[in-house]
Amino acid sequence: MSAHTTPELLSPAGDWEAMRAAVANGADAVYFGLSNFNARARAANFTLEELPAVMKFLHARNVKGFVTLNTLIFSDELEAVARFVRAVAEAGADAVIVQDLGLVRLIKRIAPTLPVHGSTQMTLTEPRGIAFVTALGAERVVLARELSLADIQKVTAGTATPVEVFVHGALCVAYSGQCLTSEALGGRSANRGQCAQACRLP
């Protein structure tokens, strides 16, 4: 069902040095977290106040910028995340990458023109799951990292929704989106941006 298109090269960039390097080396788009609500809370991130300058830098070079909002959101955080989403939209972000299904619906209500991409943390491994999140408002999905090339071919044959796949990165010991290892071993939830990276332990 999916049409063949030219691939988009998307690179992570957590700070200005990494962003400039990604742009200089041909990235079509970059993704990055801000100070809240992203899965790499313990890594370098941009601030919400920097976002307009980041987007200006990227758009001047014909590069897209995607903001990660890829953690689970607690009910007492809804007001704060709503303000956050409005600010991200106003800064001109090209999309947000989201894990929480409820957050997808909230974004579509308060910033309906802001594209939403389903994060790998949504554990999307087959067309029915993709159809579900597409109906919620996701315009692209990042497949679970554990899928083989043959699996990816089966999925893309069964959906018209654009898909994204990881081609490089850490191989987690947990399944994409079912991030329970870090919390079980170290009391730090990867679903809340606090992964202790058990994959790197001896």
mmCIF file of N, CA, C and O in Angstrom, residues 90-129:
data_model
loop_
_atom_site.group_PDB
_atom_site.id
_atom_site.type_symbol
_atom_site.label_atom_id
_atom_site.label_comp_id
_atom_site.label_asym_id
_atom_site.label_seq_id
_atom_site.Cartn_x
_atom_site.Cartn_y
_atom_site.Cartn_z
ATOM 1 N N GLU A 90 4.293 27.046 18.491
ATOM 2 C CA GLU A 90 4.543 28.450 18.179
ATOM 3 C C GLU A 90 5.969 28.687 17.695
ATOM 4 O O GLU A 90 6.225 29.601 16.902
ATOM 5 N N ALA A 91 6.910 27.857 18.146
ATOM 6 C CA ALA A 91 8.308 27.996 17.737
ATOM 7 C C ALA A 91 8.557 27.473 16.326
ATOM 8 O O ALA A 91 9.645 27.650 15.782
ATOM 9 N N GLY A 92 7.575 26.812 15.732
ATOM 10 C CA GLY A 92 7.700 26.348 14.360
ATOM 11 C C GLY A 92 8.284 24.963 14.180
ATOM 12 O O GLY A 92 8.793 24.645 13.094
ATOM 13 N N ALA A 93 8.223 24.127 15.213
ATOM 14 C CA ALA A 93 8.700 22.749 15.062
ATOM 15 C C ALA A 93 7.943 22.050 13.937
ATOM 16 O O ALA A 93 6.748 22.287 13.742
ATOM 17 N N ASP A 94 8.641 21.196 13.220
ATOM 18 C CA ASP A 94 8.022 20.514 12.084
ATOM 19 C C ASP A 94 7.194 19.304 12.498
ATOM 20 O O ASP A 94 6.332 18.856 11.746
ATOM 21 N N ALA A 95 7.459 18.762 13.683
ATOM 22 C CA ALA A 95 6.674 17.642 14.210
ATOM 23 C C ALA A 95 7.101 17.389 15.649
ATOM 24 O O ALA A 95 8.156 17.863 16.089
ATOM 25 N N VAL A 96 6.276 16.642 16.357
ATOM 26 C CA VAL A 96 6.642 16.129 17.669
ATOM 27 C C VAL A 96 6.585 14.604 17.606
ATOM 28 O O VAL A 96 5.730 14.036 16.928
ATOM 29 N N ILE A 97 7.525 13.964 18.286
ATOM 30 C CA ILE A 97 7.599 12.502 18.327
ATOM 31 C C ILE A 97 7.086 12.076 19.694
ATOM 32 O O ILE A 97 7.650 12.447 20.726
ATOM 33 N N VAL A 98 6.009 11.286 19.715
ATOM 34 C CA VAL A 98 5.224 11.071 20.931
ATOM 35 C C VAL A 98 5.096 9.592 21.261
ATOM 36 O O VAL A 98 4.899 8.761 20.371
ATOM 37 N N GLN A 99 5.196 9.261 22.553
ATOM 38 C CA GLN A 99 4.947 7.896 23.025
ATOM 39 C C GLN A 99 3.515 7.736 23.548
ATOM 40 O O GLN A 99 2.837 6.761 23.261
ATOM 41 N N ASP A 100 3.049 8.686 24.334
ATOM 42 C CA ASP A 100 1.800 8.558 25.081
ATOM 43 C C ASP A 100 0.586 8.753 24.160
ATOM 44 O O ASP A 100 0.433 9.801 23.526
ATOM 45 N N LEU A 101 -0.277 7.741 24.103
ATOM 46 C CA LEU A 101 -1.439 7.816 23.220
ATOM 47 C C LEU A 101 -2.371 8.965 23.589
ATOM 48 O O LEU A 101 -2.926 9.634 22.717
ATOM 49 N N GLY A 102 -2.537 9.202 24.886
ATOM 50 C CA GLY A 102 -3.391 10.305 25.314
ATOM 51 C C GLY A 102 -2.818 11.644 24.899
ATOM 52 O O GLY A 102 -3.559 12.579 24.566
ATOM 53 N N LEU A 103 -1.493 11.748 24.879
ATOM 54 C CA LEU A 103 -0.854 12.995 24.471
ATOM 55 C C LEU A 103 -1.086 13.268 22.986
ATOM 56 O O LEU A 103 -1.240 14.423 22.583
ATOM 57 N N VAL A 104 -1.135 12.224 22.172
ATOM 58 C CA VAL A 104 -1.442 12.412 20.747
ATOM 59 C C VAL A 104 -2.789 13.119 20.610
ATOM 60 O O VAL A 104 -2.925 14.107 19.872
ATOM 61 N N ARG A 105 -3.771 12.643 21.333
ATOM 62 C CA ARG A 105 -5.113 13.240 21.259
ATOM 63 C C ARG A 105 -5.114 14.671 21.785
ATOM 64 O O ARG A 105 -5.761 15.550 21.216
ATOM 65 N N LEU A 106 -4.366 14.911 22.861
ATOM 66 C CA LEU A 106 -4.299 16.252 23.429
ATOM 67 C C LEU A 106 -3.646 17.222 22.442
ATOM 68 O O LEU A 106 -4.133 18.340 22.239
ATOM 69 N N ILE A 107 -2.558 16.807 21.809
ATOM 70 C CA ILE A 107 -1.880 17.662 20.834
ATOM 71 C C ILE A 107 -2.815 18.018 19.695
ATOM 72 O O ILE A 107 -2.865 19.173 19.257
ATOM 73 N N LYS A 108 -3.563 17.056 19.213
ATOM 74 C CA LYS A 108 -4.461 17.312 18.098
ATOM 75 C C LYS A 108 -5.586 18.276 18.477
ATOM 76 O O LYS A 108 -6.140 18.956 17.617
ATOM 77 N N ARG A 109 -5.900 18.368 19.754
ATOM 78 C CA ARG A 109 -6.922 19.318 20.199
ATOM 79 C C ARG A 109 -6.364 20.726 20.363
ATOM 80 O O ARG A 109 -7.033 21.706 20.037
ATOM 81 N N ILE A 110 -5.159 20.840 20.893
ATOM 82 C CA ILE A 110 -4.655 22.178 21.216
ATOM 83 C C ILE A 110 -3.724 22.741 20.146
ATOM 84 O O ILE A 110 -3.523 23.957 20.088
ATOM 85 N N ALA A 111 -3.146 21.892 19.301
ATOM 86 C CA ALA A 111 -2.271 22.349 18.219
ATOM 87 C C ALA A 111 -2.533 21.473 16.996
ATOM 88 O O ALA A 111 -1.675 20.671 16.595
ATOM 89 N N PRO A 112 -3.718 21.590 16.406
ATOM 90 C CA PRO A 112 -4.129 20.643 15.362
ATOM 91 C C PRO A 112 -3.260 20.635 14.114
ATOM 92 O O PRO A 112 -3.258 19.650 13.375
ATOM 93 N N THR A 113 -2.501 21.697 13.861
ATOM 94 C CA THR A 113 -1.653 21.715 12.662
ATOM 95 C C THR A 113 -0.245 21.198 12.928
ATOM 96 O O THR A 113 0.556 21.091 12.001
ATOM 97 N N LEU A 114 0.061 20.869 14.185
ATOM 98 C CA LEU A 114 1.389 20.343 14.526
ATOM 99 C C LEU A 114 1.432 18.847 14.220
ATOM 100 O O LEU A 114 0.712 18.071 14.851
ATOM 101 N N PRO A 115 2.259 18.415 13.269
ATOM 102 C CA PRO A 115 2.314 16.984 12.953
ATOM 103 C C PRO A 115 2.822 16.155 14.133
ATOM 104 O O PRO A 115 3.709 16.587 14.875
ATOM 105 N N VAL A 116 2.238 14.963 14.283
ATOM 106 C CA VAL A 116 2.625 14.041 15.344
ATOM 107 C C VAL A 116 3.181 12.772 14.717
ATOM 108 O O VAL A 116 2.566 12.191 13.819
ATOM 109 N N HIS A 117 4.355 12.363 15.205
ATOM 110 C CA HIS A 117 4.946 11.094 14.785
ATOM 111 C C HIS A 117 4.900 10.139 15.971
ATOM 112 O O HIS A 117 5.239 10.520 17.090
ATOM 113 N N GLY A 118 4.464 8.914 15.726
ATOM 114 C CA GLY A 118 4.429 7.906 16.779
ATOM 115 C C GLY A 118 5.833 7.390 17.056
ATOM 116 O O GLY A 118 6.515 6.902 16.150
ATOM 117 N N SER A 119 6.271 7.489 18.294
ATOM 118 C CA SER A 119 7.616 7.088 18.690
ATOM 119 C C SER A 119 7.798 5.576 18.626
ATOM 120 O O SER A 119 6.835 4.806 18.699
ATOM 121 N N THR A 120 9.063 5.143 18.536
ATOM 122 C CA THR A 120 9.362 3.713 18.654
ATOM 123 C C THR A 120 8.856 3.170 19.988
ATOM 124 O O THR A 120 8.561 1.977 20.111
ATOM 125 N N GLN A 121 8.727 4.046 20.999
ATOM 126 C CA GLN A 121 8.214 3.612 22.294
ATOM 127 C C GLN A 121 6.733 3.235 22.267
ATOM 128 O O GLN A 121 6.208 2.737 23.245
ATOM 129 N N MET A 122 6.055 3.486 21.154
ATOM 130 C CA MET A 122 4.666 3.027 21.030
ATOM 131 C C MET A 122 4.585 1.532 20.747
ATOM 132 O O MET A 122 3.495 0.965 20.694
ATOM 133 N N THR A 123 5.724 0.886 20.529
ATOM 134 C CA THR A 123 5.791 -0.558 20.269
ATOM 135 C C THR A 123 4.945 -0.940 19.049
ATOM 136 O O THR A 123 4.134 -1.863 19.097
ATOM 137 N N LEU A 124 5.135 -0.229 17.963
ATOM 138 C CA LEU A 124 4.371 -0.505 16.746
ATOM 139 C C LEU A 124 5.102 -1.536 15.905
ATOM 140 O O LEU A 124 6.199 -1.298 15.416
ATOM 141 N N THR A 125 4.471 -2.708 15.761
ATOM 142 C CA THR A 125 5.111 -3.833 15.088
ATOM 143 C C THR A 125 4.271 -4.426 13.969
ATOM 144 O O THR A 125 4.709 -5.365 13.309
ATOM 145 N N GLU A 126 3.062 -3.899 13.742
ATOM 146 C CA GLU A 126 2.207 -4.462 12.699
ATOM 147 C C GLU A 126 1.150 -3.438 12.277
ATOM 148 O O GLU A 126 0.917 -2.457 12.983
ATOM 149 N N PRO A 127 0.518 -3.628 11.116
ATOM 150 C CA PRO A 127 -0.359 -2.610 10.548
ATOM 151 C C PRO A 127 -1.562 -2.227 11.410
ATOM 152 O O PRO A 127 -2.007 -1.083 11.357
ATOM 153 N N ARG A 128 -2.106 -3.149 12.206
ATOM 154 C CA ARG A 128 -3.279 -2.790 13.015
ATOM 155 C C ARG A 128 -2.943 -1.753 14.073
ATOM 156 O O ARG A 128 -3.727 -0.835 14.333
ATOM 157 N N GLY A 129 -1.773 -1.880 14.683
ATOM 158 C CA GLY A 129 -1.338 -0.879 15.644
ATOM 159 C C GLY A 129 -1.122 0.471 14.975
ATOM 160 O O GLY A 129 -1.473 1.520 15.522
#
